[in-house]
Tab-separated table of C-alpha atoms and ligand atoms in Angstrom:
chain	number	residue	atom	x	y	z
A	1	UNK	CA	-3.769	-29.929	7.356
A	2	UNK	CA	0.630	-30.848	6.628
A	3	UNK	CA	1.808	-26.962	6.994
A	4	UNK	CA	3.192	-27.804	2.883
A	5	UNK	CA	-0.365	-27.657	1.932
A	6	UNK	CA	-1.176	-24.601	2.554
A	7	UNK	CA	-2.267	-22.733	-0.986
A	8	UNK	CA	-3.453	-18.876	-0.454
A	9	UNK	CA	-4.526	-16.578	-3.750
A	10	UNK	CA	-4.480	-12.944	-4.261
A	11	UNK	CA	-7.391	-12.734	-6.385
A	12	UNK	CA	-7.730	-9.701	-7.725
A	13	UNK	CA	-10.294	-7.964	-10.300
A	14	UNK	CA	-9.049	-5.924	-13.680
A	15	UNK	CA	-10.288	-2.759	-12.462
A	16	UNK	CA	-8.044	-0.346	-12.195
A	17	UNK	CA	-4.454	-0.087	-9.759
A	18	UNK	CA	-4.222	-1.687	-6.032
A	19	UNK	CA	-4.477	0.251	-3.408
A	20	UNK	CA	-3.504	-0.027	-0.543
A	21	UNK	CA	-6.293	-2.470	1.081
A	22	UNK	CA	-5.456	-4.219	-2.230
A	23	UNK	CA	-1.481	-4.578	-1.437
A	24	UNK	CA	-2.361	-5.799	1.828
A	25	UNK	CA	-3.703	-8.779	0.865
A	26	UNK	CA	-1.691	-9.723	-1.160
A	27	UNK	CA	0.672	-9.782	1.003
A	28	UNK	CA	-0.978	-11.265	4.097
A	29	UNK	CA	-1.950	-13.867	1.445
A	30	UNK	CA	2.315	-13.644	0.923
A	31	UNK	CA	3.046	-13.795	4.333
A	32	UNK	CA	0.968	-16.218	5.077
A	33	UNK	CA	2.087	-18.577	2.112
A	34	UNK	CA	5.907	-17.887	3.092
A	35	UNK	CA	5.726	-19.002	6.456
A	36	UNK	CA	3.932	-22.184	6.140
A	37	UNK	CA	5.745	-23.419	3.050
A	38	UNK	CA	2.440	-22.881	0.319
A	39	UNK	CA	1.886	-21.831	-2.157
A	40	UNK	CA	0.290	-17.635	-3.065
A	41	UNK	CA	-1.309	-17.676	-6.035
A	42	UNK	CA	-2.750	-14.730	-8.425
A	43	UNK	CA	-6.094	-15.455	-10.466
A	44	UNK	CA	-7.019	-12.563	-12.504
A	45	UNK	CA	-11.370	-11.979	-11.537
A	46	UNK	CA	-11.892	-10.559	-15.167
A	47	UNK	CA	-15.656	-12.126	-15.904
A	48	UNK	CA	-17.022	-8.835	-15.126
A	49	UNK	CA	-16.161	-7.246	-18.568
A	50	UNK	CA	-18.205	-3.626	-17.878
A	51	UNK	CA	-15.729	-3.092	-14.953
A	52	UNK	CA	-12.507	-3.484	-17.317
A	53	UNK	CA	-10.079	-0.883	-16.569
A	54	UNK	CA	-6.866	-1.590	-19.200
A	55	UNK	CA	-2.827	-1.910	-17.792
A	56	UNK	CA	-4.733	-3.455	-14.869
A	57	UNK	CA	-3.028	-6.544	-14.781
A	58	UNK	CA	0.238	-5.166	-15.766
A	59	UNK	CA	0.048	-2.911	-12.991
A	60	UNK	CA	-1.226	-5.091	-10.486
A	61	UNK	CA	2.502	-8.038	-11.981
A	62	UNK	CA	4.350	-5.305	-10.878
A	63	UNK	CA	3.223	-3.868	-7.723
A	64	UNK	CA	3.836	-7.490	-6.355
A	65	UNK	CA	7.257	-7.415	-7.881
A	66	UNK	CA	8.033	-4.293	-6.276
A	67	UNK	CA	7.373	-4.973	-3.359
A	68	UNK	CA	8.951	-8.165	-3.097
A	69	UNK	CA	6.139	-10.425	-2.831
A	70	UNK	CA	5.480	-12.725	-5.889
A	71	UNK	CA	3.434	-15.365	-7.008
A	72	UNK	CA	4.901	-18.462	-7.291
A	73	UNK	CA	1.681	-19.850	-9.322
A	74	UNK	CA	-1.182	-17.575	-11.482
A	75	UNK	CA	-1.257	-15.281	-14.199
A	76	UNK	CA	2.835	-14.504	-15.381
A	77	UNK	CA	3.647	-17.816	-13.435
A	78	UNK	CA	2.567	-20.611	-14.532
A	79	UNK	CA	1.329	-23.834	-13.250
A	80	UNK	CA	-0.445	-26.467	-13.274
A	81	UNK	CA	-4.248	-25.473	-12.236
A	82	UNK	CA	-4.249	-23.350	-15.674
A	83	UNK	CA	-6.140	-21.274	-17.257
A	84	UNK	CA	-5.539	-18.627	-13.624
A	85	UNK	CA	-7.707	-16.316	-16.019
A	86	UNK	CA	-11.155	-16.951	-15.321
A	87	UNK	CA	-12.843	-15.576	-18.554
A	88	UNK	CA	-11.080	-18.467	-19.974
A	89	UNK	CA	-13.143	-20.367	-17.206
A	90	UNK	CA	-16.818	-20.127	-19.008
A	91	UNK	CA	-17.286	-23.904	-19.731
A	92	UNK	CA	-15.838	-25.309	-16.146
A	93	UNK	CA	-18.715	-22.243	-15.032
A	94	UNK	CA	-20.489	-23.616	-16.839
A	95	UNK	CA	-20.727	-27.609	-16.064
A	96	UNK	CA	-20.560	-27.112	-12.110
A	97	UNK	CA	-23.645	-24.292	-12.466
A	98	UNK	CA	-25.851	-26.979	-13.815
A	99	UNK	CA	-24.478	-29.647	-11.344
A	100	UNK	CA	-27.015	-27.878	-8.898
A	101	UNK	CA	-29.371	-26.986	-10.942
A	102	UNK	CA	-30.017	-30.512	-11.205
A	103	UNK	CA	-29.464	-30.939	-7.656
A	104	UNK	CA	-31.946	-28.173	-7.373
A	105	UNK	CA	-29.875	-25.804	-5.231
A	106	UNK	CA	-30.298	-23.147	-8.667
A	107	UNK	CA	-33.035	-22.139	-10.445
A	108	UNK	CA	-33.637	-19.960	-13.992
A	109	UNK	CA	-34.667	-16.620	-13.337
A	110	UNK	CA	-36.749	-14.861	-16.356
A	111	UNK	CA	-37.575	-11.228	-14.876
A	112	UNK	CA	-35.859	-8.837	-16.457
A	113	UNK	CA	-35.086	-5.419	-14.788
A	114	UNK	CA	-37.773	-3.540	-15.060
A	115	UNK	CA	-39.638	-6.335	-13.827
A	116	UNK	CA	-37.474	-6.097	-10.213
A	117	UNK	CA	-37.782	-2.735	-9.757
A	118	UNK	CA	-41.691	-2.589	-10.387
A	119	UNK	CA	-41.818	-5.445	-8.156
A	120	UNK	CA	-39.760	-3.559	-5.509
A	121	UNK	CA	-42.068	-0.550	-5.950
A	122	UNK	CA	-45.212	-2.631	-5.477
A	123	UNK	CA	-43.792	-4.303	-2.066
A	124	UNK	CA	-42.533	-0.518	-0.988
A	125	UNK	CA	-45.949	0.920	-1.323
A	126	UNK	CA	-46.909	-1.624	0.871
A	127	UNK	CA	-44.293	-0.576	3.514
A	128	UNK	CA	-42.578	-4.569	2.079
A	129	UNK	CA	-38.324	-4.322	2.154
A	130	UNK	CA	-38.313	-6.012	-1.256
A	131	UNK	CA	-35.752	-9.010	-2.085
A	132	UNK	CA	-35.424	-11.956	-4.912
A	133	UNK	CA	-36.212	-14.264	-1.458
A	134	UNK	CA	-37.508	-17.048	-0.706
A	135	UNK	CA	-40.881	-16.111	0.122
A	136	UNK	CA	-40.867	-13.175	-2.997
A	137	UNK	CA	-39.758	-15.892	-5.498
A	138	UNK	CA	-43.189	-17.294	-5.536
A	139	UNK	CA	-44.318	-14.082	-6.885
A	140	UNK	CA	-42.244	-14.110	-9.506
A	141	UNK	CA	-41.001	-15.125	-12.742
A	142	UNK	CA	-38.885	-17.894	-12.760
A	143	UNK	CA	-38.784	-21.878	-12.703
A	144	UNK	CA	-40.429	-22.326	-9.115
A	145	UNK	CA	-43.300	-20.745	-10.786
A	146	UNK	CA	-43.648	-22.058	-14.589
A	147	UNK	CA	-44.777	-25.102	-15.776
A	148	UNK	CA	-41.839	-27.211	-17.843
A	149	UNK	CA	-43.496	-26.185	-20.343
A	150	UNK	CA	-43.178	-22.643	-19.720
A	151	UNK	CA	-39.718	-23.311	-18.706
A	152	UNK	CA	-38.816	-24.478	-21.760
A	153	UNK	CA	-40.533	-21.971	-23.847
A	154	UNK	CA	-39.026	-19.448	-22.084
A	155	UNK	CA	-35.241	-20.925	-21.881
A	156	UNK	CA	-35.945	-20.848	-25.873
A	157	UNK	CA	-37.230	-17.614	-26.915
A	158	UNK	CA	-35.963	-15.343	-23.023
A	159	UNK	CA	-33.300	-14.153	-21.625
A	160	UNK	CA	-32.453	-15.747	-17.791
A	161	UNK	CA	-30.568	-15.538	-15.184
A	162	UNK	CA	-29.761	-18.073	-12.738
A	163	UNK	CA	-30.046	-17.692	-9.525
A	164	UNK	CA	-28.674	-19.708	-5.927
A	165	UNK	CA	-31.892	-21.870	-3.771
A	166	UNK	CA	-31.187	-20.396	-0.180
A	167	UNK	CA	-33.275	-22.668	1.969
A	168	UNK	CA	-35.094	-20.537	4.310
A	169	UNK	CA	-35.232	-21.668	8.058
A	170	UNK	CA	-31.367	-22.556	9.087
A	171	UNK	CA	-29.207	-20.898	11.469
A	172	UNK	CA	-25.121	-21.285	9.029
A	173	UNK	CA	-23.213	-20.891	10.827
A	174	UNK	CA	-19.294	-20.287	10.017
A	175	UNK	CA	-16.084	-19.489	11.405
A	176	UNK	CA	-13.625	-16.816	10.573
A	177	UNK	CA	-9.807	-17.201	11.714
A	178	UNK	CA	-10.197	-13.491	13.211
A	179	UNK	CA	-13.541	-12.285	14.314
A	180	UNK	CA	-14.339	-15.635	15.364
A	181	UNK	CA	-17.657	-17.717	14.962
A	182	UNK	CA	-20.328	-15.961	12.460
A	183	UNK	CA	-24.216	-16.903	11.996
A	184	UNK	CA	-26.748	-15.890	10.175
A	185	UNK	CA	-30.392	-17.246	10.162
A	186	UNK	CA	-30.733	-17.906	6.258
A	187	UNK	CA	-33.838	-15.841	6.260
A	188	UNK	CA	-32.038	-12.578	5.768
A	189	UNK	CA	-30.385	-13.999	2.745
A	190	UNK	CA	-31.634	-13.022	-0.497
A	191	UNK	CA	-31.304	-16.064	-4.058
A	192	UNK	CA	-27.581	-14.528	-5.008
A	193	UNK	CA	-27.381	-14.710	-8.903
A	194	UNK	CA	-24.938	-16.867	-9.869
A	195	UNK	CA	-25.382	-16.789	-13.682
A	196	UNK	CA	-25.226	-13.989	-15.328
A	197	UNK	CA	-27.905	-13.741	-18.573
A	198	UNK	CA	-24.804	-13.426	-20.493
A	199	UNK	CA	-23.252	-16.632	-20.016
A	200	UNK	CA	-20.969	-14.936	-17.357
A	201	UNK	CA	-20.860	-16.444	-14.272
A	202	UNK	CA	-20.551	-14.007	-10.870
A	203	UNK	CA	-17.953	-13.472	-8.828
A	204	UNK	CA	-20.041	-15.592	-6.328
A	205	UNK	CA	-20.174	-19.054	-8.198
A	206	UNK	CA	-16.848	-18.302	-10.338
A	207	UNK	CA	-14.740	-17.247	-7.366
A	208	UNK	CA	-16.267	-19.994	-5.054
A	209	UNK	CA	-15.453	-22.951	-7.574
A	210	UNK	CA	-11.822	-22.113	-7.972
A	211	UNK	CA	-10.729	-21.899	-4.804
A	212	UNK	CA	-12.424	-24.694	-4.848
A	213	UNK	CA	-10.268	-26.659	-8.391
A	214	UNK	CA	-7.154	-24.552	-7.010
A	215	UNK	CA	-6.537	-26.528	-4.129
A	216	UNK	CA	-7.683	-23.291	-1.866
A	217	UNK	CA	-6.626	-24.285	1.805
A	218	UNK	CA	-7.340	-20.234	3.074
A	219	UNK	CA	-9.197	-17.914	2.518
A	220	UNK	CA	-7.769	-13.750	3.262
A	221	UNK	CA	-8.962	-11.043	1.695
A	222	UNK	CA	-10.972	-7.847	2.546
A	223	UNK	CA	-13.951	-7.268	4.849
A	224	UNK	CA	-16.013	-6.219	2.324
A	225	UNK	CA	-16.335	-10.157	1.019
A	226	UNK	CA	-17.166	-10.948	4.449
A	227	UNK	CA	-21.221	-10.296	4.157
A	228	UNK	CA	-21.216	-12.900	0.926
A	229	UNK	CA	-19.280	-15.788	2.989
A	230	UNK	CA	-22.352	-17.115	3.604
A	231	UNK	CA	-23.554	-17.788	0.489
A	232	UNK	CA	-20.040	-19.071	-0.801
A	233	UNK	CA	-20.509	-21.534	2.525
A	234	UNK	CA	-24.257	-22.396	1.594
A	235	UNK	CA	-22.693	-23.091	-2.324
A	236	UNK	CA	-19.892	-25.355	-1.484
A	237	UNK	CA	-22.521	-27.491	0.627
A	238	UNK	CA	-24.217	-27.538	-2.333
A	239	UNK	CA	-21.065	-29.178	-4.516
A	240	UNK	CA	-20.603	-31.295	-1.542
A	241	UNK	CA	-16.719	-29.738	-0.946
A	242	UNK	CA	-14.979	-29.525	2.067
A	243	UNK	CA	-14.891	-25.442	3.276
A	244	UNK	CA	-11.510	-23.767	3.271
A	245	UNK	CA	-10.320	-21.681	6.373
A	246	UNK	CA	-11.485	-18.079	6.015
A	247	UNK	CA	-9.760	-15.047	7.364
A	248	UNK	CA	-11.496	-11.416	6.873
A	249	UNK	CA	-9.258	-7.911	6.714
A	250	UNK	CA	-9.944	-5.358	8.445
A	251	UNK	CA	-10.897	-2.095	6.113
A	252	UNK	CA	-8.304	0.795	6.146
A	253	UNK	CA	-9.514	4.075	7.287
A	254	UNK	CA	-9.500	7.810	6.003
A	255	UNK	CA	-7.813	9.780	9.167
A	256	UNK	CA	-10.201	11.971	8.779
A	257	UNK	CA	-12.610	9.365	10.429
A	258	UNK	CA	-15.169	9.654	6.694
A	259	UNK	CA	-15.285	5.296	6.302
A	260	UNK	CA	-12.803	3.471	4.176
A	261	UNK	CA	-10.090	3.871	1.776
A	262	UNK	CA	-11.190	2.532	-1.671
A	263	UNK	CA	-9.854	4.048	-5.388
A	264	UNK	CA	-12.844	6.447	-5.432
A	265	UNK	CA	-11.158	9.165	-2.410
A	266	UNK	CA	-7.528	9.581	-3.999
A	267	UNK	CA	-7.879	12.704	-5.072
A	268	UNK	CA	-9.859	13.710	-1.311
A	269	UNK	CA	-6.771	12.029	0.547
A	270	UNK	CA	-3.746	13.719	1.858
A	271	UNK	CA	-1.434	10.625	1.515
A	272	UNK	CA	-0.463	8.306	-1.712
A	273	UNK	CA	-3.422	5.333	-1.893
A	274	UNK	CA	-1.493	4.014	-4.708
A	275	UNK	CA	2.049	1.653	-3.767
A	276	UNK	CA	3.252	2.343	-7.714
A	277	UNK	CA	1.921	5.359	-10.275
A	278	UNK	CA	-0.932	4.804	-12.468
A	279	UNK	CA	-1.802	6.312	-15.361
A	280	UNK	CA	-5.621	7.251	-15.786
A	281	UNK	CA	-6.462	5.283	-19.052
A	282	UNK	CA	-8.281	8.147	-20.215
A	283	UNK	CA	-6.997	11.129	-19.400
A	284	UNK	CA	-3.290	9.358	-19.333
A	285	UNK	CA	-3.240	11.990	-16.476
A	286	UNK	CA	-0.205	10.551	-14.419
A	287	UNK	CA	-0.457	9.620	-10.171
A	288	UNK	CA	2.582	8.915	-8.651
A	289	UNK	CA	2.414	6.129	-6.304
A	290	UNK	CA	4.441	4.768	-2.763
A	291	UNK	CA	7.440	3.913	-5.345
A	292	UNK	CA	7.736	7.589	-7.294
A	293	UNK	CA	7.980	9.515	-3.840
A	294	UNK	CA	10.430	7.875	-3.014
A	295	UNK	CA	9.660	5.178	-0.518
A	296	UNK	CA	11.944	1.964	-0.371
A	297	UNK	CA	10.020	-1.308	-1.240
A	298	UNK	CA	10.954	-2.300	2.449
A	299	UNK	CA	9.946	0.315	3.849
A	300	UNK	CA	6.315	-0.017	2.653
A	301	UNK	CA	5.468	-3.380	2.706
A	302	UNK	CA	6.972	-2.362	6.722
A	303	UNK	CA	4.656	-0.147	6.863
A	304	UNK	CA	2.000	-2.376	5.429
A	305	UNK	CA	2.452	-5.279	7.581
A	306	UNK	CA	1.482	-3.509	10.153
A	307	UNK	CA	-1.965	-2.267	9.028
A	308	UNK	CA	-4.092	-4.550	11.016
A	309	UNK	CA	-1.748	-7.196	12.373
A	310	UNK	CA	-0.027	-6.082	15.114
A	311	UNK	CA	2.885	-8.912	15.760
A	312	UNK	CA	3.210	-8.804	19.110
A	313	UNK	CA	6.992	-7.583	20.436
A	314	UNK	CA	8.224	-3.953	20.696
A	315	UNK	CA	10.124	-3.596	17.121
A	316	UNK	CA	8.928	-2.756	14.582
A	317	UNK	CA	11.557	-2.147	11.184
A	318	UNK	CA	11.395	-5.325	10.128
A	319	UNK	CA	12.606	-7.116	6.825
A	320	UNK	CA	10.444	-8.819	4.565
A	321	UNK	CA	12.042	-12.248	6.429
A	322	UNK	CA	11.161	-11.095	10.159
A	323	UNK	CA	7.631	-10.357	8.675
A	324	UNK	CA	7.397	-14.044	7.809
A	325	UNK	CA	9.196	-15.653	10.733
A	326	UNK	CA	6.330	-13.945	12.965
A	327	UNK	CA	3.198	-13.737	10.769
A	328	UNK	CA	0.051	-15.021	11.869
A	329	UNK	CA	-4.262	-14.587	11.217
A	330	UNK	CA	-4.500	-15.053	14.760
A	331	UNK	CA	-2.795	-11.168	15.285
A	332	UNK	CA	-5.278	-9.495	13.011
A	333	UNK	CA	-7.309	-6.412	14.245
A	334	UNK	CA	-10.981	-7.188	13.665
A	335	UNK	CA	-11.550	-3.219	13.951
A	336	UNK	CA	-10.568	-0.816	11.174
A	337	UNK	CA	-7.349	1.018	11.166
A	338	UNK	CA	-5.907	3.919	10.786
A	339	UNK	CA	-3.285	5.389	7.889
A	340	UNK	CA	-0.693	6.984	9.024
A	341	UNK	CA	1.779	8.975	6.420
A	342	UNK	CA	4.311	10.380	9.317
A	343	UNK	CA	4.241	6.418	10.306
A	344	UNK	CA	5.130	5.529	6.767
A	345	UNK	CA	8.173	8.713	6.133
A	346	UNK	CA	10.120	6.926	9.648
A	347	UNK	CA	9.780	3.661	8.493
A	348	UNK	CA	11.343	4.937	4.834
A	349	UNK	CA	14.371	6.862	6.820
A	350	UNK	CA	14.427	3.349	9.695
A	351	UNK	CA	14.973	1.541	6.177
A	352	UNK	CA	16.926	4.031	4.441
A	353	UNK	CA	19.675	3.816	7.703
A	354	UNK	CA	20.515	0.073	6.387
A	355	UNK	CA	21.329	1.999	2.441
A	356	UNK	CA	24.259	3.515	2.623
A	357	UNK	CA	26.156	2.014	-0.792
A	358	UNK	CA	22.658	3.027	-2.189
A	359	UNK	CA	22.435	6.830	-0.479
A	360	UNK	CA	26.378	6.624	-1.671
A	361	UNK	CA	25.559	6.085	-5.266
A	362	UNK	CA	23.093	9.140	-5.133
A	363	UNK	CA	25.263	10.714	-3.709
A	364	UNK	CA	27.805	10.631	-5.958
A	365	UNK	CA	25.907	11.870	-8.898
A	366	UNK	CA	24.599	14.604	-7.465
A	367	UNK	CA	28.743	15.880	-6.936
A	368	UNK	CA	29.331	14.582	-10.156
A	369	UNK	CA	26.574	16.582	-12.421
A	370	UNK	CA	27.757	19.652	-10.540
A	371	UNK	CA	31.102	18.573	-11.107
A	372	UNK	CA	32.947	18.406	-7.530
A	373	UNK	CA	35.981	16.149	-7.432
A	374	UNK	CA	35.925	14.923	-3.721
A	375	UNK	CA	37.323	11.910	-1.689
A	376	UNK	CA	35.640	9.043	-1.543
A	377	UNK	CA	36.131	9.344	2.317
A	378	UNK	CA	35.224	12.263	2.317
A	379	UNK	CA	31.471	11.078	0.694
A	380	UNK	CA	31.260	8.774	2.981
A	381	UNK	CA	31.637	10.680	6.240
A	382	UNK	CA	29.313	13.198	5.089
A	383	UNK	CA	26.637	10.288	4.524
A	384	UNK	CA	27.321	9.061	7.916
A	385	UNK	CA	26.684	12.673	9.623
A	386	UNK	CA	23.791	12.946	7.191
A	387	UNK	CA	22.390	10.818	7.056
A	388	UNK	CA	19.706	10.328	10.364
A	389	UNK	CA	18.314	13.751	9.283
A	390	UNK	CA	17.255	12.618	5.890
A	391	UNK	CA	13.729	10.454	4.938
A	392	UNK	CA	13.861	9.845	1.921
A	393	UNK	CA	16.981	9.487	-0.696
A	394	UNK	CA	16.865	11.829	-2.313
A	395	UNK	CA	16.846	15.095	0.569
A	396	UNK	CA	20.554	13.614	1.240
A	397	UNK	CA	21.761	16.729	-1.131
A	398	UNK	CA	19.984	19.248	1.170
A	399	UNK	CA	20.968	17.929	4.143
A	400	UNK	CA	24.553	17.850	2.807
A	401	UNK	CA	25.540	20.637	-0.053
A	402	UNK	CA	27.122	22.739	2.533
A	403	UNK	CA	30.434	19.822	2.743
A	404	UNK	CA	30.570	20.290	-1.563
A	405	UNK	CA	29.700	23.916	-1.997
A	406	UNK	CA	29.845	27.056	-0.422
A	407	UNK	CA	26.379	29.176	0.202
A	408	UNK	CA	25.369	31.258	-2.894
A	409	UNK	CA	22.875	32.830	-0.568
A	410	UNK	CA	21.776	33.618	2.973
A	411	UNK	CA	19.048	32.864	4.883
A	412	UNK	CA	16.719	36.322	4.952
A	413	UNK	CA	16.303	36.732	8.111
A	414	UNK	CA	18.804	35.809	9.684
A	415	UNK	CA	20.792	38.409	7.352
A	416	UNK	CA	19.587	41.642	7.699
A	417	UNK	CA	19.287	41.217	10.919
A	418	UNK	CA	22.833	40.839	11.271
A	419	UNK	CA	23.582	42.699	9.063
A	420	UNK	CA	26.236	45.025	10.794
A	421	UNK	CA	29.458	46.800	11.853
A	422	UNK	CA	29.834	44.975	14.729
A	423	UNK	CA	29.174	41.492	13.184
A	424	UNK	CA	31.835	42.033	10.612
A	425	UNK	CA	33.743	43.174	13.511
A	426	UNK	CA	32.731	40.535	15.473
A	427	UNK	CA	33.758	37.745	12.638
A	428	UNK	CA	37.369	39.444	12.207
A	429	UNK	CA	37.892	38.344	15.452
A	430	UNK	CA	36.827	34.545	15.465
A	431	UNK	CA	38.530	34.294	11.627
A	432	UNK	CA	42.406	35.184	13.310
A	433	UNK	CA	40.703	32.923	16.036
A	434	UNK	CA	40.417	30.456	13.657
A	435	UNK	CA	43.981	30.386	11.579
A	436	UNK	CA	45.680	30.556	14.996
A	437	UNK	CA	43.767	27.117	15.169
A	438	UNK	CA	45.897	23.794	14.861
A	439	UNK	CA	45.203	21.411	14.312
A	440	UNK	CA	42.571	21.922	12.695
A	441	UNK	CA	39.182	19.147	15.194
A	442	UNK	CA	36.391	19.882	16.093
A	443	UNK	CA	37.236	19.617	19.691
A	444	UNK	CA	39.955	22.057	19.587
A	445	UNK	CA	37.864	24.394	18.329
A	446	UNK	CA	35.105	23.339	20.930
A	447	UNK	CA	36.490	24.264	23.670
A	448	UNK	CA	38.836	26.812	22.082
A	449	UNK	CA	34.947	28.789	20.992
A	450	UNK	CA	33.319	27.442	24.823
A	451	UNK	CA	35.787	29.731	26.341
A	452	UNK	CA	35.704	33.188	24.597
A	453	UNK	CA	33.484	35.544	26.022
A	454	UNK	CA	30.318	36.049	22.874
A	455	UNK	CA	30.110	32.793	21.467
A	456	UNK	CA	26.323	32.040	21.616
A	457	UNK	CA	25.905	35.421	18.920
A	458	UNK	CA	30.041	33.845	16.988
A	459	UNK	CA	28.118	30.508	16.626
A	460	UNK	CA	25.171	31.604	14.337
A	461	UNK	CA	27.590	33.365	12.978
A	462	UNK	CA	29.800	30.593	11.766
A	463	UNK	CA	26.307	28.311	10.440
A	464	UNK	CA	25.428	31.194	8.145
A	465	UNK	CA	28.436	31.758	5.890
A	466	UNK	CA	29.106	27.995	6.241
A	467	UNK	CA	25.684	26.938	5.706
A	468	UNK	CA	23.653	30.034	4.658
A	469	UNK	CA	21.118	29.376	7.105
A	470	UNK	CA	20.938	28.584	10.312
A	471	UNK	CA	20.527	24.896	9.977
A	472	UNK	CA	22.981	21.456	9.793
A	473	UNK	CA	24.432	18.946	11.789
A	474	UNK	CA	26.851	20.184	14.898
A	475	UNK	CA	28.988	23.425	13.419
A	476	UNK	CA	32.598	22.487	15.020
A	477	UNK	CA	31.757	19.668	12.298
A	478	UNK	CA	31.193	20.775	9.370
A	479	UNK	CA	34.206	23.931	10.681
A	480	UNK	CA	36.781	20.526	10.531
A	481	UNK	CA	34.779	18.707	7.536
A	482	UNK	CA	35.281	22.079	5.209
A	483	UNK	CA	39.317	23.013	6.535
A	484	UNK	CA	40.608	25.942	7.787
A	485	UNK	CA	40.872	27.418	4.719
A	486	UNK	CA	37.430	27.027	3.382
A	487	UNK	CA	36.288	27.681	6.633
A	488	UNK	CA	37.904	31.104	6.325
A	489	UNK	CA	36.674	31.441	2.496
A	490	UNK	CA	33.523	31.188	3.589
A	491	UNK	CA	33.701	33.359	7.077
A	492	UNK	CA	35.369	36.180	4.573
A	493	UNK	CA	32.208	35.825	1.665
A	494	UNK	CA	29.638	36.917	4.457
A	495	UNK	CA	31.650	39.368	5.493
A	496	UNK	CA	32.321	40.676	2.188
A	497	UNK	CA	28.215	40.455	1.434
A	498	UNK	CA	27.171	42.416	5.245
A	499	UNK	CA	29.649	44.986	3.465
A	500	UNK	CA	28.330	45.185	0.402
A	501	UNK	CA	25.032	45.104	2.109
A	502	UNK	CA	26.244	48.633	4.487
B	601	LIG	N1	-11.880	-10.785	-7.537
B	601	LIG	C1	-12.595	-10.797	-5.796
B	601	LIG	C2	-11.537	-8.941	-5.802
B	601	LIG	O1	-11.213	-8.080	-6.611
B	601	LIG	C3	-12.117	-11.272	-4.773
B	601	LIG	C4	-12.065	-10.716	-3.433
B	601	LIG	C5	-11.651	-12.386	-2.974
B	601	LIG	O2	-10.163	-12.541	-2.522
B	601	LIG	O3	-12.648	-13.566	-2.834
B	601	LIG	O4	-11.148	-7.999	-4.240
């Protein structure tokens, strides 16, 4: 296979927003396609109208855009295998199901849900498990048990489904790039429905036909589809088509060890599950996603890429280009992976570090809205001094405000503790030292204060005066940044506050 012929697809059903597992599947497909100079396709599997949720498609497109992993072909992008909506390909599926019927790989079944339920109960009573399989199908109402005449009659008057006819007694082997060889005894497979009574194909039929017609070379999808793959392999064989390569991705597990994450458990998780915000159609309630919570798409994608794939190098921070370069299906884990919110915060911090211009613009807006005047150089210095303390861009003000404004209040606990005459005396003395310091640099200040007796008491007092709490960067740098006048002004402000209180 020439590497240029790689064609992969992301094939979501429009049943709601994508969760972490869904977007990771898209990402791995994208990385694999790009690595091999191939094509990444978006196909919308929308034949199950009952499960359709409005706005899902737009959500999927917007998510892929936000992550910078846009398809080359498919819904929203066009391409030679149009249409990329399964709902618009129904005629194609009918054409192919007829081939299966003719070749004897499929049959009509007329059993209603009620009939099947009744049979199931009968079997259960006898201590047997019911399954629409090669043995029990002969006890049911289908074209295998009816005469030709009965069949024609039924086809005219009853609704029916079309089922795949599993050939029993075979050892079916398939190869998965991640899991290796997997073998199943066809005696354990049931005759799955391929065409529903409303004429719509099931996932198995439509998915397989489309993968073949769209010349998909690698089927990369979640582990939950692994068991269906045997049927897909049988379908390929029945049609006489060659198989694509398969790679089934490990599940993403909840960190409380209670199974996989899904759209259903959004509320009970302590981390966001959606990449971008989702507005629940019925209630109009908005659930924020990683984007709204301040995560960078680069960090989100970086975290997601490593959630189940091990690049085999020590480095953990990667750009999308680096991920493409390193990606390989063989290095994907077999077992489920746990999601760790702390790790994604760390990824965000690391990627944010590369976004100084954006942080500058953000901080500039913050000070502009507060009508604070300050030089660009000063702003840059503040950013360099505080960038390592933030995980999110919106945290920059919280960690740097004291470079622009005097604290409006003081941390209660500490303030109450130091609220006595002695503190005033200490601050007054320290103030004199500051007055005399020339040039007023952090190096000089540090040197000076190292020599004084009660330095351990004075330093926290300075911090309280300048920052309002015991937080912040190196106190001598803060002093230098604020300058002599402003530093002394803030110390006097604290002295006055103490005087008011005692
Ligand atoms: N429509 C399926 C889904 O919603 C696609 C599974 C596959 O990729 O084969 O995930």
